[in-house]
Amino acid sequence: EPEVTQTPSHQVTQMGQEVILRCVPISNHLYFYWYRQILGQKVEFLVSFYNNEISEKSEIFDDQFSVERPDGSNFTLKIRSTKLEDSAMYFCASSEFMGYNSPLHFGNGTRLTVT
Amino acid sequence: EDKVVQSPLSLVVHEGDTVTLNCSYEVTNFRSLLWYKQEKKAPTFLFMLTSSGIEKKSGRLSSILDKKELFSILNITATQTGDSAVYLCAIRQGGSEKLVFGKGTKLTVNP
């Protein structure tokens, strides 16, 4: 069964450094998402992306965050200057269609630790 | 204020037991409710519910939605140790693509 793949599985970085989290969505999917889960807390929406542009973003997704689809397969999340509170599990997800009738399929996540 | 409330937050049962997990929501313009199973890493999709009263079933798992009373249940019959996981409920509202998740129910199935 096709799956969403994320790399790396674990990233440790120092505060203030830039990180790029990478994702390969399922190949025929058109909608891409990033979510995060701080340890012990809920899964939270960050951003959705379609047709090479952001279609929706949350309050968490401030100017420190950006997303990009640099080629036909990868989808990346960049955090420009990491803070301690950015430590979390970051999940990439994709869906075949938009919205109500299409479930999201999640990758295994990248655990980001900011020291 | 939480829009999606799951109960119980944790549950410990023995293999073979039947469990019912609850998810209530309070949102405007509801569109769909989704259940996910989260073991150590990725939430894996279980069910998507959009209509009241129609049961979705997959093996020992089943789920139903009540749009009038604003809740859904996830049933697992004849539980196995492999069912141990956090079960997440999420809703989608009209006009938004995002899923809003509850805190999850941690299910532990002991042999």
Coordinates of C-alpha atoms in Angstrom, one line a residue:
Chain A
E1 CA 0.0 0.0 0.0
P2 CA 1.4 3.4 -0.9
E3 CA 2.5 5.5 2.0
V4 CA 3.8 8.9 3.0
T5 CA 7.5 8.9 3.8
Q6 CA 9.3 11.4 6.0
T7 CA 13.0 12.1 6.6
P8 CA 14.8 12.3 8.9
S9 CA 13.0 10.3 11.6
H10 CA 14.8 12.3 14.3
Q11 CA 16.5 15.7 14.0
V12 CA 18.4 17.4 16.8
T13 CA 19.3 21.1 16.3
Q14 CA 20.4 24.0 18.3
M15 CA 18.2 27.0 19.0
G16 CA 18.4 29.5 16.2
Q17 CA 19.4 27.0 13.6
E18 CA 17.4 26.4 10.4
V19 CA 15.9 23.0 9.8
I20 CA 14.2 21.4 6.8
L21 CA 11.9 18.5 7.2
R22 CA 11.2 16.4 4.2
C23 CA 8.3 14.4 3.0
V24 CA 7.3 12.4 0.0
P25 CA 3.5 12.3 -0.3
I26 CA 1.6 9.5 -1.9
S27 CA 2.2 9.8 -5.6
N28 CA -1.3 10.5 -6.9
H29 CA -2.3 12.8 -4.0
L30 CA -2.8 16.5 -4.7
Y31 CA -3.2 18.0 -1.2
F32 CA -0.4 18.2 1.3
Y33 CA -0.3 19.1 5.0
W34 CA 1.9 19.5 7.9
Y35 CA 0.8 18.8 11.5
R36 CA 2.7 18.7 14.7
Q37 CA 2.3 17.1 18.0
I38 CA 4.1 18.4 21.1
L39 CA 4.8 15.6 23.5
G40 CA 1.7 14.7 25.5
Q41 CA -0.5 17.2 23.6
K42 CA -3.0 17.1 20.7
V43 CA -2.1 16.8 17.0
E44 CA -2.3 20.4 15.7
F45 CA -2.7 21.6 12.1
L46 CA 0.0 23.8 10.7
V47 CA -0.6 24.3 7.0
S48 CA -2.2 22.9 3.9
F49 CA -0.8 23.2 0.4
Y50 CA -2.3 22.7 -3.0
N51 CA -1.3 23.6 -6.5
N52 CA 2.0 25.0 -5.4
E53 CA 0.6 27.4 -2.9
I54 CA -0.6 27.5 0.7
S55 CA -4.3 27.1 0.9
E56 CA -4.7 27.4 4.7
K57 CA -2.5 27.9 7.7
S58 CA -2.9 28.1 11.4
E59 CA -1.8 30.7 13.9
I60 CA 1.2 28.6 14.7
F61 CA 2.5 28.8 11.1
D62 CA 4.1 32.2 11.5
D63 CA 6.9 33.8 9.4
Q64 CA 9.5 31.4 10.8
F65 CA 7.8 28.6 8.9
S66 CA 7.7 28.0 5.2
V67 CA 6.7 25.1 2.9
E68 CA 7.8 24.2 -0.6
R69 CA 7.3 21.6 -3.2
P70 CA 10.6 21.8 -4.9
D71 CA 10.0 19.0 -7.4
G72 CA 7.3 16.6 -8.4
S73 CA 7.7 14.4 -5.4
N74 CA 9.0 16.2 -2.3
F75 CA 7.2 18.5 0.1
T76 CA 9.3 20.3 2.7
L77 CA 8.7 22.3 5.9
K78 CA 11.4 24.8 6.8
I79 CA 11.8 26.4 10.2
R80 CA 14.1 29.4 9.8
S81 CA 15.3 30.0 13.4
T82 CA 14.2 27.2 15.7
K83 CA 13.1 27.8 19.2
L84 CA 12.9 25.5 22.2
E85 CA 9.1 25.4 21.8
D86 CA 9.4 24.0 18.3
S87 CA 10.4 20.7 19.7
A88 CA 7.7 18.3 18.6
M89 CA 6.8 15.4 16.3
Y90 CA 6.1 16.8 12.9
F91 CA 3.8 14.8 10.6
C92 CA 3.4 15.2 6.9
A93 CA 0.1 14.1 5.4
S94 CA -1.5 13.9 2.0
S95 CA -4.9 13.4 0.5
E96 CA -6.2 12.5 -2.9
F97 CA -8.9 15.1 -3.0
M98 CA -9.8 18.2 -1.1
G99 CA -11.9 18.3 1.9
Y100 CA -14.7 16.4 3.2
N101 CA -14.6 13.1 1.3
S102 CA -10.9 12.5 1.4
P103 CA -9.1 11.1 4.5
L104 CA -5.6 12.3 5.2
H105 CA -2.8 9.7 5.2
F106 CA 0.0 10.5 7.6
G107 CA 3.7 9.8 7.5
N108 CA 5.7 8.3 10.4
G109 CA 6.8 11.8 11.5
T110 CA 10.1 13.6 12.2
R111 CA 10.9 14.1 15.9
L112 CA 12.5 17.5 16.1
T113 CA 14.5 18.3 19.3
V114 CA 15.7 21.8 19.8
T115 CA 18.4 22.3 22.4
Chain B
E1 CA -12.0 25.7 24.4
D2 CA -11.9 22.1 23.2
K3 CA -14.1 21.4 20.1
V4 CA -13.4 17.7 20.1
V5 CA -13.6 15.8 23.4
Q6 CA -12.7 12.2 23.7
S7 CA -13.5 9.9 26.6
P8 CA -12.2 8.1 28.4
L9 CA -8.7 9.5 28.2
S10 CA -7.3 6.0 29.0
L11 CA -8.7 2.5 29.3
V12 CA -7.1 -0.8 30.4
V13 CA -8.9 -4.0 29.4
H14 CA -8.1 -7.7 29.0
E15 CA -7.8 -9.5 25.7
G16 CA -11.3 -10.5 24.5
D17 CA -13.1 -7.6 26.0
T18 CA -15.2 -5.2 24.0
V19 CA -14.5 -1.5 24.3
T20 CA -16.4 1.6 23.3
L21 CA -14.5 4.8 22.7
N22 CA -16.4 8.1 22.6
C23 CA -15.9 11.3 20.7
S24 CA -18.2 14.4 21.1
Y25 CA -17.8 17.6 19.2
E26 CA -19.1 21.1 19.2
V27 CA -18.5 22.8 15.9
T28 CA -20.4 24.8 13.4
N29 CA -20.8 23.6 9.9
F30 CA -19.7 20.0 10.5
R31 CA -18.6 18.1 7.5
S32 CA -16.9 14.9 8.6
L33 CA -15.5 13.0 11.5
L34 CA -12.4 10.7 11.3
W35 CA -11.0 8.1 13.5
Y36 CA -7.3 7.3 13.6
K37 CA -5.1 4.7 15.4
Q38 CA -1.8 6.0 16.6
E39 CA 0.7 3.5 17.8
K40 CA 4.3 4.7 18.1
K41 CA 4.4 7.0 15.1
A42 CA 1.9 7.8 12.3
P43 CA -1.8 8.1 12.9
T44 CA -3.3 5.4 10.6
F45 CA -6.7 6.0 9.1
L46 CA -9.6 3.9 10.4
F47 CA -12.9 5.5 9.4
M48 CA -14.4 8.6 8.0
L49 CA -18.0 9.4 8.9
T50 CA -20.2 12.0 7.3
S51 CA -23.8 10.7 7.7
S52 CA -25.7 9.9 10.8
G53 CA -26.7 6.4 11.7
I54 CA -24.7 4.6 9.1
E55 CA -22.2 2.1 10.7
K56 CA -18.8 1.7 9.2
K57 CA -17.2 -1.6 9.9
S58 CA -13.8 -3.1 9.3
G59 CA -13.2 -6.5 10.9
R60 CA -13.6 -6.1 14.7
L61 CA -13.8 -2.3 14.5
S62 CA -16.9 -0.4 13.9
S63 CA -18.0 3.2 14.2
I64 CA -21.1 5.3 14.0
L65 CA -22.0 8.9 14.0
D66 CA -24.9 10.8 15.6
K67 CA -25.1 14.3 14.1
K68 CA -28.1 15.2 16.1
E69 CA -26.4 14.5 19.5
L70 CA -22.9 15.5 18.1
F71 CA -21.0 12.4 18.9
S72 CA -19.4 9.3 17.5
I73 CA -18.4 6.0 19.0
L74 CA -15.7 3.5 18.0
N75 CA -16.3 -0.1 19.0
I76 CA -13.7 -2.8 19.2
T77 CA -14.8 -6.3 19.8
A78 CA -12.7 -9.2 21.0
T79 CA -9.8 -6.9 21.7
Q80 CA -6.2 -8.1 21.1
T81 CA -2.9 -6.9 22.5
G82 CA -2.3 -5.4 19.0
D83 CA -5.2 -3.0 19.5
S84 CA -3.2 -1.2 22.2
A85 CA -2.7 2.3 20.9
V86 CA -4.0 5.9 21.2
Y87 CA -7.2 6.3 19.2
L88 CA -7.7 9.8 17.8
C89 CA -10.9 11.5 16.7
A90 CA -10.8 14.5 14.4
I91 CA -13.4 16.6 12.8
R92 CA -13.5 18.7 9.7
Q93 CA -15.7 21.8 9.2
G94 CA -17.0 23.3 6.1
G95 CA -14.8 25.9 4.6
S96 CA -11.7 24.5 6.1
E97 CA -9.3 21.7 5.2
K98 CA -7.8 21.2 8.6
L99 CA -8.5 18.4 10.9
V100 CA -9.2 19.3 14.5
F101 CA -8.1 16.5 16.8
G102 CA -9.2 15.5 20.2
K103 CA -6.7 14.5 22.9
G104 CA -7.1 10.8 22.2
T105 CA -8.0 7.7 24.2
K106 CA -5.1 5.5 25.2
L107 CA -6.2 1.9 25.1
T108 CA -4.1 -0.8 26.7
V109 CA -5.1 -4.4 26.1
N110 CA -3.5 -6.8 28.5
P111 CA -3.0 -10.5 27.7

